[in-house]
Amino acid sequence: MNSKIKNYINSYTNASPLAVFRIGFGLMMLYSMIRFWNKGWINTLYIEPKFHFKYYGFEWVRELGDYTYLLFVLCIISSIFITIGYKYRLSIILFFLSFTYIELIDKTTYLNHYYFISILSFLMIFLPANAYFSIDNNFKKRSYKEIPKWSIDCIKLLLSIVYFYSGLAKINTDWLLNAMPLKLWLPSKYDLPLIGETFMQQEWVHYFMSWGGMLYDLSIPFLLLYKKTRIIGFVLVIFFHLFTGVLFPIGMFPYIMIVGSLIFFDYNVHLKIIKYIKKIVEPIKKYFKIEENIKDEKITIKNRRIVLSIISIFFVIQLFLPFRYLLYPSELFWSEEGYRFSWRVMLVEKIGYTTFKIKSKNSESYFYVNNEEFLTSFQEKQMSFQPDFILEYAHYLGDYYTSKGYGGVEVYAESYVSLNGRTNKRFINSEVDLYKKKESFKNKKWIIPIDDEIKGF
Amino acid sequence: MIKKIFSFTLILNLLIFSCSSDSDDNSSEVWEQKSEMLTNWADNFIIPSYTTLTNNLVLLEESGNTFASSRNQQNLENLRNSFINAYLSWQYVEMFDIGLAEETYYKSKMNIYPTTVSRIELNIQNGNTDFNNSNNYAAQGFPALDYLLYGIENSDELILSKFNNEPQYLIYLSNVINQMLQNTYPIVEDWQNYRNPFIGSVRNTATSSVNKMTNDFIYYYEKGFRANKFGIPAGVFSGGALPEKVEAFYNQNISKALALEGFQAIKNFYNGNGGVSLRQYISEVSTEEYSELSTDILDQFNIAENLINGLDENFYNQILTNNIKVLETYDAIQQGTILLKTDMLSVLQIPTDYVDADGD
């Protein structure tokens, strides 16, 4: 092995940034989960729908009905344990499993930032985030001041990938040359105080924010990595995320990214934060008679070879997965083949209207399905412009009517989509019996090409 | 230091926000235009339509009373005419499922068809009817009157003798008419107070008047008009025609008149009749690609209307004799739905789904 790499792998650094990250992550997740529960979304998104859209390969994931609440309880408890660093490894594994399971129940709710939480929590399973300033320290009577440098760097790397790739995705003709979809979105924010009627209505603002957003995403990782530009980078992080948080309904994402970006700071900053937290938790510590750290030493990572291999594979996948769309001949924004899991955030304005025609071999006649009978309005909206949803729903309808005694059921889609301010076009070939088409990673030939080119990443 | 950074950013934010307020550019245009649109909707559409409906319902009640006191053919005819007039004016009201109307399920109490005859007969035998019970929604309103005035027997002679011999039918008839007024009065009254909050609710939120009314309009076009009046009876959703599901099934001769009136209501609302409405708003905000959208929608409406004009007065007969023409008409109306639900919503940026969830 190259000695530079060897040196790097063996180099150690102060453990506090990872400890602060663990606490921040735990608190953010705790709040996110309670917020989700409080908004009634567990019921409306996971329990109420009769039918759930599954990710390809995860059709086996069952909805849990009222037990979904237990899954959230598990998520909440593990978030608390992650925060305080109690049975960290078990907690982060449980968090990863329960959170990811929730996401797998229905892909209607897919968001890049949920995916980010899933893979981040997976990564954290392999990191010694409880080495310092955790309850585990007291139980094991061991606290570690130093942890391998890579264990902090890999979180920085993941955050950098998220920013950089979402910047790359913005380098396309719709975003930069037409200011789409911001040209549609921003004017609709006319109700914002002060800027709504003025800035948001200006075309130059739409272009400025398109270009600015692209440059911001591409440069943030570097601004945060270099010490000299770190503060300006962090100011930009706060400004940008709070601003987009005001503009768009993106929930907890801005706050998660702001807190997450703290990890780029030197450990001195984190030691101060820990000092501050210590002050706050002092009374609790006294009450529980928690002793201070017992031993200070460098942590040794168990099964280091395996851990490093897993993390390496993880990042290879992360680096290449977003480019899988290149394997498809179709227009990415239109057909969305290889669109998800690639940090394509807020890139398209897509509205679809899709209805299904059911034919039965037994009779000449056909009829249309009333989507409201089977889908929630949120599901219907998401289904209407995403081909894999359309196919899955077509199969559901096919199975449903077959079970109702219709013989030789055929399912056809009448689908129209408008993308980034283009007038609506027919989306799915209405001559194709979707019930006979199988989901796969292959190119979906029954999507009618958009007949327009969006150049770029 | 973190604290400093936060406060610095906060100041930066404030600076930008306050700078923008200084910009001398055309202020509050969108806001004003939306206000104007809402005012137009309230003052020139919603409130006048309710007034006309109420007046016609009062006339209906009077004809009902006259008929009750003297049950002859002439008075039956008069009552039927009042019924038809009220039903026609209802077509201008059905889409306004907002405010108290929405809260009280007004639309469902006035016009669910086909009416449930067995329920009506049951209510008549029992004598005492709770019209606010949702099981009775389909046993009141216009469809119930349609049955009572045209459908309880096969001929006018028999209908008259039924009303003469079985007074409970007469009682139910007057109860249904009275209930329609009782359903309507509070809403008309409420609009006196509701008008100002309605026209003041200009923001782009799930519960603002602009968004709710636009969604109501689309919903009416898609369900109340397209599906109920054409799609369902023509068998679009069932595989076989269901002509007995036409509006005003017992007096089938007015089904086309009702549909045309409903379409007139849709076109008027979209056009704004001299004021600002969706058409003006779309052409105002649309991008290059959508420059033709506002007229495209109108053109599609006109294509559909021409096809409706070509249908038989009696949709029941039309479906039985030549359903293809109804299906073609449905398809033309459907083309309008596509324009409204994709392009128009894309331009207006009004979300349709109110299951709120985070986006990214």
mmCIF file of C-alpha atoms in Angstrom, chain A residues 24-36 75-80 83 95 252:
data_model
loop_
_atom_site.group_PDB
_atom_site.id
_atom_site.type_symbol
_atom_site.label_atom_id
_atom_site.label_comp_id
_atom_site.label_asym_id
_atom_site.label_seq_id
_atom_site.Cartn_x
_atom_site.Cartn_y
_atom_site.Cartn_z
ATOM 1 C CA GLY A 24 -26.286 17.421 16.544
ATOM 2 C CA PHE A 25 -27.422 14.504 14.419
ATOM 3 C CA GLY A 26 -29.259 12.872 17.309
ATOM 4 C CA LEU A 27 -31.072 16.069 18.286
ATOM 5 C CA MET A 28 -32.007 16.897 14.704
ATOM 6 C CA MET A 29 -33.389 13.415 14.175
ATOM 7 C CA LEU A 30 -35.255 13.497 17.452
ATOM 8 C CA TYR A 31 -36.875 16.780 16.510
ATOM 9 C CA SER A 32 -37.587 15.662 12.935
ATOM 10 C CA MET A 33 -39.321 12.513 14.090
ATOM 11 C CA ILE A 34 -41.460 14.282 16.669
ATOM 12 C CA ARG A 35 -42.313 16.961 14.136
ATOM 13 C CA PHE A 36 -43.317 14.314 11.600
ATOM 14 C CA CYS A 75 -36.489 5.876 15.793
ATOM 15 C CA ILE A 76 -37.111 8.421 18.524
ATOM 16 C CA ILE A 77 -35.574 6.325 21.299
ATOM 17 C CA SER A 78 -32.523 5.527 19.202
ATOM 18 C CA SER A 79 -32.130 9.235 18.384
ATOM 19 C CA ILE A 80 -32.081 10.004 22.093
ATOM 20 C CA THR A 83 -27.495 12.045 21.264
ATOM 21 C CA PHE A 95 -31.899 4.089 13.845
ATOM 22 C CA MET A 252 -35.847 20.153 8.419
#
